[in-house]
Amino acid sequence: MAWTILAVLPIFVFLAFFRASVTSWMLAIMVIVPVVAIQLRISDIALQAVYSVLFLFVVLFGVPWLRRNIISGTILKIFRKILPQISATEQEAINAGTVWWDGDLFSGRPDWRKLLAFPKPSLSAAEQAFLDHEVEQLCAMLDDWDITHRRADLPPEVWQFIKDKGFFGMIIPKRYGGLEFSAQAHSAVVCKIASRSGTAAVTVMVPNSLGPAELLLHYGTDEQKEKYLHRLATGQEVPCFALTGPFAGSDAGAIPDYGEVCYGKFEGRQNVLGVRLTWEKRYITLAPVATLLGLAFKLYDPERILGGEVNRGITLALIPTSLPGVQTGRRHFPLNSAFLNGTTQGEGVFVPMDFIIGGTPYIGQGWRMLMECLAAGRSISLPASSAGGMKLAARTSGAYCRVRKQFHLPIGKFEGVEEPLAHIGAYTYMIDAARQLTALAVDLGEKPSVISAIVKYHATERGRVVINDAMDVHGGKGICLGPDNYLGRAYQQAPITITVEGANILTRSMIIFGQGAIRCHPYVLKEIAAAHDQDHQRALHQFDDALFGHISFALSNAARSFVFGLTNGRGIAAPPGDETRRYYQQLTRFSTAFALGADVAMAILGGSLKRREKISARLGDVLSMLYLCSATLKRFEDDGRPVEDLPLLHWAMQDALHKIQQAFDGVIQNFPGTLVRWMLSALIFPLGMRLSPPADHLDHQIATLLMQPGAARDRLTAGIYLPADEQDAVGALESALVSTLLCEPLQAELEKAHKTGKLSALEELPRIAEARDKGIISAEQALQLERDYALRRKVIMVDDFAADELRAGR
Ligand SMILES: Cc1cc2nc3c(=O)[nH]c(=O)nc-3n(C[C@H](O)[C@H](O)[C@H](O)COP(=O)(O)OP(=O)(O)OC[C@H]3O[C@@H](n4cnc5c(N)ncnc54)[C@H](O)[C@@H]3O)c2cc1C
């Protein structure tokens, strides 16, 4: 019996692996079942029963009309019952945006050639010139200590520069006076500014992200575009966008703010058709200075003036803040950040109908509009600002760990310090790759909703890890705030990026897999569409197609997962390259296992998956790692496969693959039902979990790479602002690194001379002078050593203040 099953199993695995058609399965079953029955020498009666069941099976599955009406029809009824209740706002969020490379990752068969064929991210000459001139100039004007500690605002000349040079109009077309930059350029600008000042980066980011300009471009009427876009591009209008309020945060669809359709008086005109608005919003970035308020509210038409429903749904309007009744409130103080953030309220503010973005056709479309625009904005702003901060942390941490010595050694040479340096280097490498790939998707016309959630979540989470590690390796230097502290503010402000544009816990637990499972899955959306179709026959046809496609897909993923688990991915087709082939193979293996896990989770948990957030989060982690790894491999290929970058690539990939294994482990261990747990474990890890985290030698290689000037370090931190001025803390650190490496042989010579009694001075500067006077070093070398001492001192020292300078209300 066992041998017979063992002989037959490979045939089924083969059929499933290659996604055999229903006909092939039927033929195979029609041959195998009788052969097995005869082999087992069962009685004639039992054999007849087997033939009868087989006949029934063939008729039920082989005759399409019967299959549709009996098999698919029954499953459709059950499916309709277990389909999770999705609110209209959730449905609109799910539908928003497009599916891109995430679709491949969900398919279990990512086409790596397709990924590598996407163009290499690049900037136009004009965009590069803007980065090299205007952005460089802006960064040079920014003194983050002055901004965050003394003024709690950007200086007036910086505000003016930002407006005059078009920073607020990066997404606005040239015909409206904007810069019309690509997403790649927009991302590069924010990334560079963020490496200098978080406050300035947020100030530039917000008008170019989800807000009046973006909404007008997509949905505005021609009159609205003409009226506002030019003024927004040139900074004559400062925009903000107000969705969040005290009683609606993550659940933004629950906003209590409302507008009622009515006739009112506006600018001297009587009986104007419009909306009377009441709102209370908080946390609104740029609200304290905004002249144009984008407002989300629920529209009601109690007197049915417009005809139709009373409750018209979430609607968006543009409100000039100069209108009577608009109260620009007090400022919030978000973790010592000085970007302007605060409250706005309005009570009974009357605006004409044409203040609604897009006019009356867009009444009630607000949530969809927001969700569609969120994908593009979230793909760019926060990944870019996180990457800017991470690059700065990588560059300065490497340099500091080489310049700063303890126990007669640069601190970065201690194994304990190598570990955080490895996180800093590899995470920065990976997140910058994801930043660029996602901006590329936007430039290719995508609105990648699931990917935007992945990249927002992981860029900000890893940004937080990197800044924490950077703080640790800097010791007290990172802790003491002041003009020379280039990390402290980024450390304080890390939670802001975690919370905004979809708070991270929610994004990981609900959005990434929750939305991905429906949007990116090759069959689920079709099944849901069929379930909602009121036309019974059409629904049955659609559902039958999707269901059997889905079954064949799931069987194939189970078989492939098992086979790939046995071979650890070996033998899977992969793009050429000895260093990367195994990574592509393992990613394909895990993409297949992910597709299997996703199907099992949806099939077993059904509607309750929405509440099983930890399972959803871990599956989301797998999808996220698959995406981050894809971006990392593409980056390596696009950069021309530089060997110096290999430690970064290896560390990032091995860490992410190990995290995939951990995430699967978490899913399997916590899945309800012993049998399902056992089955998932056997199919995904038939030989056990064999991946290890990156080895210690990679930590060492990354630490070495970060601690010396070189092409890999420059590539890793490309695009940040690097002041040449040695009076600047970062500028001094850059010079100190070069100088340290240059002067170490001379310092060793002086040390030797001191030990042998040729030099008697105890302190460094007198000893340099003594060595010069005694001819041990030349005058030029003495100057070099004196400069090195000054630079090191500047790097090592921290700011101090007179007691009353720090007193509140100074
Ligand atoms: C500095 C700053 C700037 C901002 N700028 C703007 C702006 O310009 N315009 C604007 O409209 N809004 C803005 N916001 C609002 C921001 O988008 C919200 O803070 C965010 O939506 C979260 O809402 P909340 O802070 O009320 O947290 P809550 O919604 O109360 O969430 C608290 C925690 O619960 C978690 N959580 C909530 N629901 C779930 C769930 N179902 N599953 C798992 N976890 C969940 C969240 O992830 C979070 O960790 C800003 C916020 C800040 C702090």
PDB file of C-alpha atoms and ligand atoms in Angstrom, residues 206 240-246 248-252 281-286 334 339 341 495-496 499-507 509-510 613, ligand 1:
ATOM      1  CA  VAL A 206       4.311  68.041   2.393  1.00  0.00           C
ATOM      2  CA  CYS A 240      -1.826  71.894   3.935  1.00  0.00           C
ATOM      3  CA  PHE A 241      -4.105  68.926   3.954  1.00  0.00           C
ATOM      4  CA  ALA A 242      -6.399  68.201   6.882  1.00  0.00           C
ATOM      5  CA  LEU A 243      -7.853  64.746   7.342  1.00  0.00           C
ATOM      6  CA  THR A 244      -6.951  63.769  10.921  1.00  0.00           C
ATOM      7  CA  GLY A 245      -8.900  65.014  13.925  1.00  0.00           C
ATOM      8  CA  PRO A 246      -9.070  64.227  17.620  1.00  0.00           C
ATOM      9  CA  ALA A 248     -10.358  60.035  13.793  1.00  0.00           C
ATOM     10  CA  GLY A 249      -6.690  59.031  13.510  1.00  0.00           C
ATOM     11  CA  SER A 250      -5.860  55.711  11.865  1.00  0.00           C
ATOM     12  CA  ASP A 251      -9.563  55.170  11.229  1.00  0.00           C
ATOM     13  CA  ALA A 252      -9.675  58.301   9.135  1.00  0.00           C
ATOM     14  CA  LYS A 281      -8.598  68.915  12.835  1.00  0.00           C
ATOM     15  CA  ARG A 282      -5.260  68.372  14.521  1.00  0.00           C
ATOM     16  CA  TYR A 283      -1.686  67.316  13.695  1.00  0.00           C
ATOM     17  CA  ILE A 284      -1.896  69.195  10.386  1.00  0.00           C
ATOM     18  CA  THR A 285       1.499  69.931   8.877  1.00  0.00           C
ATOM     19  CA  LEU A 286       1.887  73.503   7.616  1.00  0.00           C
ATOM     20  CA  PRO A 334       6.337  67.229  17.409  1.00  0.00           C
ATOM     21  CA  PHE A 339       8.204  72.114  10.985  1.00  0.00           C
ATOM     22  CA  ASN A 341       2.217  71.568  12.583  1.00  0.00           C
ATOM     23  CA  PRO A 495       8.769  58.206  15.723  1.00  0.00           C
ATOM     24  CA  ILE A 496       7.166  60.925  13.603  1.00  0.00           C
ATOM     25  CA  THR A 499       3.268  57.470  12.798  1.00  0.00           C
ATOM     26  CA  VAL A 500       2.401  59.601   9.775  1.00  0.00           C
ATOM     27  CA  GLU A 501       0.965  58.478   6.411  1.00  0.00           C
ATOM     28  CA  GLY A 502      -0.428  55.262   7.906  1.00  0.00           C
ATOM     29  CA  ALA A 503       0.873  54.425  11.373  1.00  0.00           C
ATOM     30  CA  ASN A 504       3.311  51.529  11.170  1.00  0.00           C
ATOM     31  CA  ILE A 505       1.670  48.963  13.418  1.00  0.00           C
ATOM     32  CA  LEU A 506      -1.530  49.327  11.446  1.00  0.00           C
ATOM     33  CA  THR A 507       0.337  49.313   8.126  1.00  0.00           C
ATOM     34  CA  SER A 509      -0.793  44.354  10.643  1.00  0.00           C
ATOM     35  CA  MET A 510      -3.589  45.258   8.283  1.00  0.00           C
ATOM     36  CA  GLU A 613      -3.372  40.623  12.600  1.00  0.00           C
TER      37      GLU A 613
HETATM   38  C1  LIG B   1       3.830  65.223  13.163  1.00  0.00           C
HETATM   39  C2  LIG B   1       2.591  64.773  12.503  1.00  0.00           C
HETATM   40  C3  LIG B   1       2.212  65.290  11.288  1.00  0.00           C
HETATM   41  C4  LIG B   1       1.000  64.931  10.706  1.00  0.00           C
HETATM   42  N1  LIG B   1       0.567  65.558   9.565  1.00  0.00           N
HETATM   43  C5  LIG B   1      -0.705  65.343   9.148  1.00  0.00           C
HETATM   44  C6  LIG B   1      -1.270  66.134   8.100  1.00  0.00           C
HETATM   45  O1  LIG B   1      -0.601  66.995   7.525  1.00  0.00           O
HETATM   46  N2  LIG B   1      -2.551  65.911   7.752  1.00  0.00           N
HETATM   47  C7  LIG B   1      -3.326  64.965   8.360  1.00  0.00           C
HETATM   48  O2  LIG B   1      -4.479  64.828   8.008  1.00  0.00           O
HETATM   49  N3  LIG B   1      -2.818  64.180   9.344  1.00  0.00           N
HETATM   50  C8  LIG B   1      -1.550  64.371   9.765  1.00  0.00           C
HETATM   51  N4  LIG B   1      -1.027  63.610  10.788  1.00  0.00           N
HETATM   52  C9  LIG B   1      -1.858  62.577  11.384  1.00  0.00           C
HETATM   53  C10 LIG B   1      -1.347  61.166  11.208  1.00  0.00           C
HETATM   54  O3  LIG B   1      -1.612  60.707   9.930  1.00  0.00           O
HETATM   55  C11 LIG B   1      -1.996  60.346  12.314  1.00  0.00           C
HETATM   56  O4  LIG B   1      -1.266  60.640  13.475  1.00  0.00           O
HETATM   57  C12 LIG B   1      -2.037  58.905  12.051  1.00  0.00           C
HETATM   58  O5  LIG B   1      -3.016  58.643  11.108  1.00  0.00           O
HETATM   59  C13 LIG B   1      -2.329  58.079  13.301  1.00  0.00           C
HETATM   60  O6  LIG B   1      -3.407  58.566  14.024  1.00  0.00           O
HETATM   61  P1  LIG B   1      -3.280  58.802  15.613  1.00  0.00           P
HETATM   62  O7  LIG B   1      -2.026  59.546  15.847  1.00  0.00           O
HETATM   63  O8  LIG B   1      -4.528  59.376  16.077  1.00  0.00           O
HETATM   64  O9  LIG B   1      -3.052  57.347  16.192  1.00  0.00           O
HETATM   65  P2  LIG B   1      -4.167  56.231  16.484  1.00  0.00           P
HETATM   66  O10 LIG B   1      -5.020  56.060  15.278  1.00  0.00           O
HETATM   67  O11 LIG B   1      -4.801  56.506  17.768  1.00  0.00           O
HETATM   68  O12 LIG B   1      -3.241  54.939  16.572  1.00  0.00           O
HETATM   69  C14 LIG B   1      -2.472  54.631  17.728  1.00  0.00           C
HETATM   70  C15 LIG B   1      -1.752  53.308  17.478  1.00  0.00           C
HETATM   71  O13 LIG B   1      -2.695  52.264  17.237  1.00  0.00           O
HETATM   72  C16 LIG B   1      -2.352  51.570  16.057  1.00  0.00           C
HETATM   73  N5  LIG B   1      -3.577  51.088  15.413  1.00  0.00           N
HETATM   74  C17 LIG B   1      -4.703  51.769  15.148  1.00  0.00           C
HETATM   75  N6  LIG B   1      -5.579  50.966  14.546  1.00  0.00           N
HETATM   76  C18 LIG B   1      -5.002  49.751  14.404  1.00  0.00           C
HETATM   77  C19 LIG B   1      -5.370  48.496  13.854  1.00  0.00           C
HETATM   78  N7  LIG B   1      -6.550  48.296  13.299  1.00  0.00           N
HETATM   79  N8  LIG B   1      -4.493  47.482  13.888  1.00  0.00           N
HETATM   80  C20 LIG B   1      -3.281  47.649  14.440  1.00  0.00           C
HETATM   81  N9  LIG B   1      -2.865  48.804  14.961  1.00  0.00           N
HETATM   82  C21 LIG B   1      -3.702  49.842  14.951  1.00  0.00           C
HETATM   83  C22 LIG B   1      -1.610  52.563  15.205  1.00  0.00           C
HETATM   84  O14 LIG B   1      -0.732  51.904  14.294  1.00  0.00           O
HETATM   85  C23 LIG B   1      -0.844  53.352  16.264  1.00  0.00           C
HETATM   86  O15 LIG B   1       0.340  52.661  16.559  1.00  0.00           O
HETATM   87  C24 LIG B   1       0.188  63.964  11.354  1.00  0.00           C
HETATM   88  C25 LIG B   1       0.599  63.391  12.549  1.00  0.00           C
HETATM   89  C26 LIG B   1       1.764  63.804  13.147  1.00  0.00           C
HETATM   90  C27 LIG B   1       2.127  63.216  14.466  1.00  0.00           C
END
